[in-house]
Amino acid sequence: IQKTRKCNSIGYTLIHIFEDEWKFKNDAVKNKLIEIINSQQLNAIEYDLIETINNENAISFIEENDLFDVKPFDISIGMYCDNVLISIMAFKKNTNRSWSLISFCNKFGEYSIDSFKKLFNYFIDKYNPIDIITEQDNRWLNTKIFEINNFKKIQETQPRLCYINFNTGKIEKLNNIDILQYQNDPIIFRKHGYGKIYDCGTTIFKWISVVV
C-alpha cells in the first residue's frame, strides 16, 4: 500500500494484478486496464436505451465481464447499444434513500467514461437518493471516475490478508483450522499448499445529493 500511496502522491496510478486474476480472468483484467487508460478521455458513447434490468441478466453480465466476484445488490441498470447490453451499474439499498454502488461493469472492448456518468445520472433521476457510498479495491483504484461524478473520499481501509492455494493457483478464503494453525510458519504452511498475501485495502467514496 505504501508503494501505491507514493505513486499517487506524484501523479501516477500503480496497478497490482494478482497472478490468479491474469491466469483465470485474463479478459476481465484487460477490460479493467482499458477502463483506467481511457478514463483520461471524456469521450461520448452512442447508446439506444438505459433502463432497469432484471438481476439475473445483471449477474450473468458481471460474471462474464467483471474482474470481481458478484456481490449482493437490489437494483441494476443497463445501457444498450444496437440492442446489445454494454454497461451495467448495480446498487444495494441501505435505508430508505441511502444506497451503495456495488458494481460498474462494461462489456469487454466497450468502454467510455461517459457510460458511468449516464448510468449514474439515470439512477439519481429515477430513485432520488440522498447519498450513495461505494467501496473500491485500491489495487485497481481509478479515482478520476469518482471525482468527476462528485464523489468524495471519506475513508481508507487497511490491507487485508489473503491466502493463495498453490495447488489451484487461486487466491481464496481459508477456513480449515488444521491448516490455519501453521500460517505463521511459512515452511510448514507451504507444505500444506498455502501461502499468505496482502491486498492494498480499499477506498470508500461518498456522493451526497445537493437536493434533499
PDB file of C-alpha atoms in Angstrom, residues 11-177:
ATOM      1  CA  GLY A  11       0.592  11.696 -10.048  1.00  0.00           C
ATOM      2  CA  TYR A  12       0.931   8.046 -11.054  1.00  0.00           C
ATOM      3  CA  THR A  13      -1.510   5.159 -10.736  1.00  0.00           C
ATOM      4  CA  LEU A  14       0.029   1.883  -9.557  1.00  0.00           C
ATOM      5  CA  ILE A  15      -1.954  -1.212 -10.509  1.00  0.00           C
ATOM      6  CA  HIS A  16      -1.490  -4.522  -8.689  1.00  0.00           C
ATOM      7  CA  ILE A  17      -2.531  -7.655 -10.610  1.00  0.00           C
ATOM      8  CA  PHE A  18      -2.719 -10.943  -8.755  1.00  0.00           C
ATOM      9  CA  GLU A  19      -1.386 -13.908 -10.687  1.00  0.00           C
ATOM     10  CA  ASP A  20      -4.673 -15.799 -10.482  1.00  0.00           C
ATOM     11  CA  GLU A  21      -6.510 -12.813 -11.995  1.00  0.00           C
ATOM     12  CA  TRP A  22      -4.218 -12.793 -15.028  1.00  0.00           C
ATOM     13  CA  LYS A  23      -4.414 -16.576 -15.338  1.00  0.00           C
ATOM     14  CA  PHE A  24      -8.120 -17.151 -14.824  1.00  0.00           C
ATOM     15  CA  LYS A  25      -9.734 -13.780 -15.717  1.00  0.00           C
ATOM     16  CA  ASN A  26      -7.431 -12.520 -18.426  1.00  0.00           C
ATOM     17  CA  ASP A  27     -10.103 -10.741 -20.482  1.00  0.00           C
ATOM     18  CA  ALA A  28     -11.528  -9.063 -17.377  1.00  0.00           C
ATOM     19  CA  VAL A  29      -8.052  -7.814 -16.412  1.00  0.00           C
ATOM     20  CA  LYS A  30      -7.559  -6.358 -19.901  1.00  0.00           C
ATOM     21  CA  ASN A  31     -11.002  -4.769 -19.724  1.00  0.00           C
ATOM     22  CA  LYS A  32     -10.139  -3.134 -16.392  1.00  0.00           C
ATOM     23  CA  LEU A  33      -6.857  -1.812 -17.805  1.00  0.00           C
ATOM     24  CA  ILE A  34      -8.710  -0.327 -20.782  1.00  0.00           C
ATOM     25  CA  GLU A  35     -11.111   1.424 -18.389  1.00  0.00           C
ATOM     26  CA  ILE A  36      -8.282   3.006 -16.411  1.00  0.00           C
ATOM     27  CA  ILE A  37      -6.368   4.105 -19.518  1.00  0.00           C
ATOM     28  CA  ASN A  38      -9.462   5.518 -21.214  1.00  0.00           C
ATOM     29  CA  SER A  39     -10.621   7.322 -18.075  1.00  0.00           C
ATOM     30  CA  GLN A  40      -8.326  10.153 -19.121  1.00  0.00           C
ATOM     31  CA  GLN A  41     -10.568  10.745 -22.155  1.00  0.00           C
ATOM     32  CA  LEU A  42     -14.104  12.023 -21.657  1.00  0.00           C
ATOM     33  CA  ASN A  43     -15.396  10.540 -24.895  1.00  0.00           C
ATOM     34  CA  ALA A  44     -19.120  10.293 -25.539  1.00  0.00           C
ATOM     35  CA  ILE A  45     -20.777   6.974 -26.254  1.00  0.00           C
ATOM     36  CA  GLU A  46     -23.699   6.275 -28.557  1.00  0.00           C
ATOM     37  CA  TYR A  47     -26.469   4.277 -26.926  1.00  0.00           C
ATOM     38  CA  ASP A  48     -30.049   3.322 -27.641  1.00  0.00           C
ATOM     39  CA  LEU A  49     -31.527   2.782 -24.212  1.00  0.00           C
ATOM     40  CA  ILE A  50     -30.888   2.932 -20.468  1.00  0.00           C
ATOM     41  CA  GLU A  51     -33.286   1.018 -18.235  1.00  0.00           C
ATOM     42  CA  THR A  52     -33.588  -1.055 -15.088  1.00  0.00           C
ATOM     43  CA  ILE A  53     -32.788  -4.681 -15.920  1.00  0.00           C
ATOM     44  CA  ASN A  54     -33.551  -7.911 -14.081  1.00  0.00           C
ATOM     45  CA  ASN A  55     -30.910  -9.051 -11.640  1.00  0.00           C
ATOM     46  CA  GLU A  56     -30.459 -12.435 -13.301  1.00  0.00           C
ATOM     47  CA  ASN A  57     -29.223 -10.753 -16.504  1.00  0.00           C
ATOM     48  CA  ALA A  58     -27.051  -8.394 -14.472  1.00  0.00           C
ATOM     49  CA  ILE A  59     -25.392 -11.236 -12.561  1.00  0.00           C
ATOM     50  CA  SER A  60     -24.660 -13.076 -15.797  1.00  0.00           C
ATOM     51  CA  PHE A  61     -23.153  -9.920 -17.320  1.00  0.00           C
ATOM     52  CA  ILE A  62     -20.953  -9.263 -14.266  1.00  0.00           C
ATOM     53  CA  GLU A  63     -19.725 -12.855 -14.132  1.00  0.00           C
ATOM     54  CA  GLU A  64     -18.768 -12.691 -17.797  1.00  0.00           C
ATOM     55  CA  ASN A  65     -17.130  -9.257 -17.888  1.00  0.00           C
ATOM     56  CA  ASP A  66     -16.081  -8.086 -14.428  1.00  0.00           C
ATOM     57  CA  LEU A  67     -12.829  -8.838 -12.630  1.00  0.00           C
ATOM     58  CA  PHE A  68     -14.503  -9.059  -9.220  1.00  0.00           C
ATOM     59  CA  ASP A  69     -16.975 -11.572  -7.863  1.00  0.00           C
ATOM     60  CA  VAL A  70     -20.667 -10.718  -7.785  1.00  0.00           C
ATOM     61  CA  LYS A  71     -21.822  -9.108  -4.529  1.00  0.00           C
ATOM     62  CA  PRO A  72     -25.474  -8.900  -3.404  1.00  0.00           C
ATOM     63  CA  PHE A  73     -27.427  -5.989  -4.874  1.00  0.00           C
ATOM     64  CA  ASP A  74     -31.057  -4.876  -5.172  1.00  0.00           C
ATOM     65  CA  ILE A  75     -31.270  -2.883  -8.408  1.00  0.00           C
ATOM     66  CA  SER A  76     -29.319  -2.981 -11.655  1.00  0.00           C
ATOM     67  CA  ILE A  77     -29.375  -0.541 -14.559  1.00  0.00           C
ATOM     68  CA  GLY A  78     -28.207  -1.361 -18.055  1.00  0.00           C
ATOM     69  CA  MET A  79     -27.077   0.609 -21.093  1.00  0.00           C
ATOM     70  CA  TYR A  80     -27.769  -0.792 -24.568  1.00  0.00           C
ATOM     71  CA  CYS A  81     -26.168  -0.058 -27.930  1.00  0.00           C
ATOM     72  CA  ASP A  82     -27.660  -1.649 -31.042  1.00  0.00           C
ATOM     73  CA  ASN A  83     -29.812  -3.762 -28.688  1.00  0.00           C
ATOM     74  CA  VAL A  84     -26.706  -5.179 -27.001  1.00  0.00           C
ATOM     75  CA  LEU A  85     -26.121  -4.692 -23.278  1.00  0.00           C
ATOM     76  CA  ILE A  86     -22.781  -2.878 -22.983  1.00  0.00           C
ATOM     77  CA  SER A  87     -22.682  -1.492 -19.417  1.00  0.00           C
ATOM     78  CA  ILE A  88     -24.376  -2.076 -16.093  1.00  0.00           C
ATOM     79  CA  MET A  89     -24.444  -0.411 -12.700  1.00  0.00           C
ATOM     80  CA  ALA A  90     -25.738  -2.259  -9.626  1.00  0.00           C
ATOM     81  CA  PHE A  91     -26.946  -0.763  -6.336  1.00  0.00           C
ATOM     82  CA  LYS A  92     -27.912  -2.032  -2.895  1.00  0.00           C
ATOM     83  CA  LYS A  93     -30.387  -0.149  -0.703  1.00  0.00           C
ATOM     84  CA  ASN A  94     -29.114   0.654   2.793  1.00  0.00           C
ATOM     85  CA  THR A  95     -32.031   2.700   4.122  1.00  0.00           C
ATOM     86  CA  ASN A  96     -34.984   4.451   2.508  1.00  0.00           C
ATOM     87  CA  ARG A  97     -32.939   6.823   0.307  1.00  0.00           C
ATOM     88  CA  SER A  98     -29.388   5.755   1.111  1.00  0.00           C
ATOM     89  CA  TRP A  99     -27.685   3.392  -1.329  1.00  0.00           C
ATOM     90  CA  SER A 100     -24.406   1.634  -2.066  1.00  0.00           C
ATOM     91  CA  LEU A 101     -22.933   1.443  -5.555  1.00  0.00           C
ATOM     92  CA  ILE A 102     -21.890  -2.204  -5.722  1.00  0.00           C
ATOM     93  CA  SER A 103     -20.726  -2.662  -9.296  1.00  0.00           C
ATOM     94  CA  PHE A 104     -19.991  -0.785 -12.505  1.00  0.00           C
ATOM     95  CA  CYS A 105     -19.103  -3.100 -15.342  1.00  0.00           C
ATOM     96  CA  ASN A 106     -18.614  -2.808 -19.104  1.00  0.00           C
ATOM     97  CA  LYS A 107     -18.793  -5.395 -21.843  1.00  0.00           C
ATOM     98  CA  PHE A 108     -15.290  -6.390 -22.913  1.00  0.00           C
ATOM     99  CA  GLY A 109     -13.985  -3.914 -25.507  1.00  0.00           C
ATOM    100  CA  GLU A 110     -16.829  -1.431 -24.942  1.00  0.00           C
ATOM    101  CA  TYR A 111     -15.866   1.472 -22.705  1.00  0.00           C
ATOM    102  CA  SER A 112     -16.364   5.154 -22.234  1.00  0.00           C
ATOM    103  CA  ILE A 113     -16.169   7.108 -19.008  1.00  0.00           C
ATOM    104  CA  ASP A 114     -19.383   8.687 -20.288  1.00  0.00           C
ATOM    105  CA  SER A 115     -21.245   5.413 -19.633  1.00  0.00           C
ATOM    106  CA  PHE A 116     -20.619   5.691 -15.881  1.00  0.00           C
ATOM    107  CA  LYS A 117     -21.978   9.239 -15.826  1.00  0.00           C
ATOM    108  CA  LYS A 118     -25.098   8.410 -17.844  1.00  0.00           C
ATOM    109  CA  LEU A 119     -25.964   5.310 -15.813  1.00  0.00           C
ATOM    110  CA  PHE A 120     -25.318   7.132 -12.548  1.00  0.00           C
ATOM    111  CA  ASN A 121     -27.453  10.132 -13.539  1.00  0.00           C
ATOM    112  CA  TYR A 122     -30.261   7.810 -14.639  1.00  0.00           C
ATOM    113  CA  PHE A 123     -30.233   6.164 -11.210  1.00  0.00           C
ATOM    114  CA  ILE A 124     -30.272   9.551  -9.429  1.00  0.00           C
ATOM    115  CA  ASP A 125     -33.162  10.840 -11.540  1.00  0.00           C
ATOM    116  CA  LYS A 126     -35.236   7.686 -11.070  1.00  0.00           C
ATOM    117  CA  TYR A 127     -34.581   6.750  -7.436  1.00  0.00           C
ATOM    118  CA  ASN A 128     -33.823  10.173  -5.905  1.00  0.00           C
ATOM    119  CA  PRO A 129     -31.165   9.055  -3.375  1.00  0.00           C
ATOM    120  CA  ILE A 130     -29.867  11.342  -0.633  1.00  0.00           C
ATOM    121  CA  ASP A 131     -26.459   9.658  -0.576  1.00  0.00           C
ATOM    122  CA  ILE A 132     -24.515   6.827  -2.210  1.00  0.00           C
ATOM    123  CA  ILE A 133     -21.369   5.140  -0.938  1.00  0.00           C
ATOM    124  CA  THR A 134     -19.022   2.814  -2.785  1.00  0.00           C
ATOM    125  CA  GLU A 135     -16.006   0.775  -1.698  1.00  0.00           C
ATOM    126  CA  GLN A 136     -13.254   0.343  -4.295  1.00  0.00           C
ATOM    127  CA  ASP A 137     -10.266  -2.005  -4.355  1.00  0.00           C
ATOM    128  CA  ASN A 138      -7.066   0.061  -4.093  1.00  0.00           C
ATOM    129  CA  ARG A 139      -5.230  -2.369  -6.363  1.00  0.00           C
ATOM    130  CA  TRP A 140      -7.396  -1.120  -9.230  1.00  0.00           C
ATOM    131  CA  LEU A 141      -8.444   2.268  -7.953  1.00  0.00           C
ATOM    132  CA  ASN A 142      -9.477   4.791 -10.598  1.00  0.00           C
ATOM    133  CA  THR A 143     -10.174   7.951  -8.612  1.00  0.00           C
ATOM    134  CA  LYS A 144     -10.882  10.139 -11.641  1.00  0.00           C
ATOM    135  CA  ILE A 145     -14.164   8.440 -12.493  1.00  0.00           C
ATOM    136  CA  PHE A 146     -15.494   9.186  -8.999  1.00  0.00           C
ATOM    137  CA  GLU A 147     -14.102  12.694  -8.758  1.00  0.00           C
ATOM    138  CA  ILE A 148     -15.817  13.858 -11.946  1.00  0.00           C
ATOM    139  CA  ASN A 149     -19.115  12.402 -10.662  1.00  0.00           C
ATOM    140  CA  ASN A 150     -18.889  14.366  -7.385  1.00  0.00           C
ATOM    141  CA  PHE A 151     -17.906  11.537  -5.049  1.00  0.00           C
ATOM    142  CA  LYS A 152     -15.725  12.466  -2.076  1.00  0.00           C
ATOM    143  CA  LYS A 153     -13.160  10.188  -0.488  1.00  0.00           C
ATOM    144  CA  ILE A 154     -14.144   9.515   3.118  1.00  0.00           C
ATOM    145  CA  GLN A 155     -12.061   6.560   4.292  1.00  0.00           C
ATOM    146  CA  GLU A 156      -9.273   4.106   3.511  1.00  0.00           C
ATOM    147  CA  THR A 157      -9.283   0.574   4.927  1.00  0.00           C
ATOM    148  CA  GLN A 158      -6.189  -1.390   5.850  1.00  0.00           C
ATOM    149  CA  PRO A 159      -4.718  -4.102   3.596  1.00  0.00           C
ATOM    150  CA  ARG A 160      -6.382  -7.468   4.122  1.00  0.00           C
ATOM    151  CA  LEU A 161      -4.740 -10.843   4.499  1.00  0.00           C
ATOM    152  CA  CYS A 162      -5.495 -13.328   1.728  1.00  0.00           C
ATOM    153  CA  TYR A 163      -4.367 -16.887   1.113  1.00  0.00           C
ATOM    154  CA  ILE A 164      -3.017 -18.347  -2.098  1.00  0.00           C
ATOM    155  CA  ASN A 165      -3.645 -22.005  -2.855  1.00  0.00           C
ATOM    156  CA  PHE A 166      -0.518 -23.203  -4.660  1.00  0.00           C
ATOM    157  CA  ASN A 167      -2.350 -26.283  -5.939  1.00  0.00           C
ATOM    158  CA  THR A 168      -5.019 -24.303  -7.781  1.00  0.00           C
ATOM    159  CA  GLY A 169      -3.104 -21.044  -8.260  1.00  0.00           C
ATOM    160  CA  LYS A 170      -6.084 -19.127  -6.853  1.00  0.00           C
ATOM    161  CA  ILE A 171      -6.394 -16.656  -4.015  1.00  0.00           C
ATOM    162  CA  GLU A 172      -9.158 -17.832  -1.727  1.00  0.00           C
ATOM    163  CA  LYS A 173     -10.637 -17.782   1.745  1.00  0.00           C
ATOM    164  CA  LEU A 174      -9.180 -20.380   4.076  1.00  0.00           C
ATOM    165  CA  ASN A 175     -11.387 -21.782   6.837  1.00  0.00           C
ATOM    166  CA  ASN A 176      -9.534 -25.022   7.577  1.00  0.00           C
ATOM    167  CA  ILE A 177      -8.379 -24.632  11.188  1.00  0.00           C
TER     168      ILE A 177
END
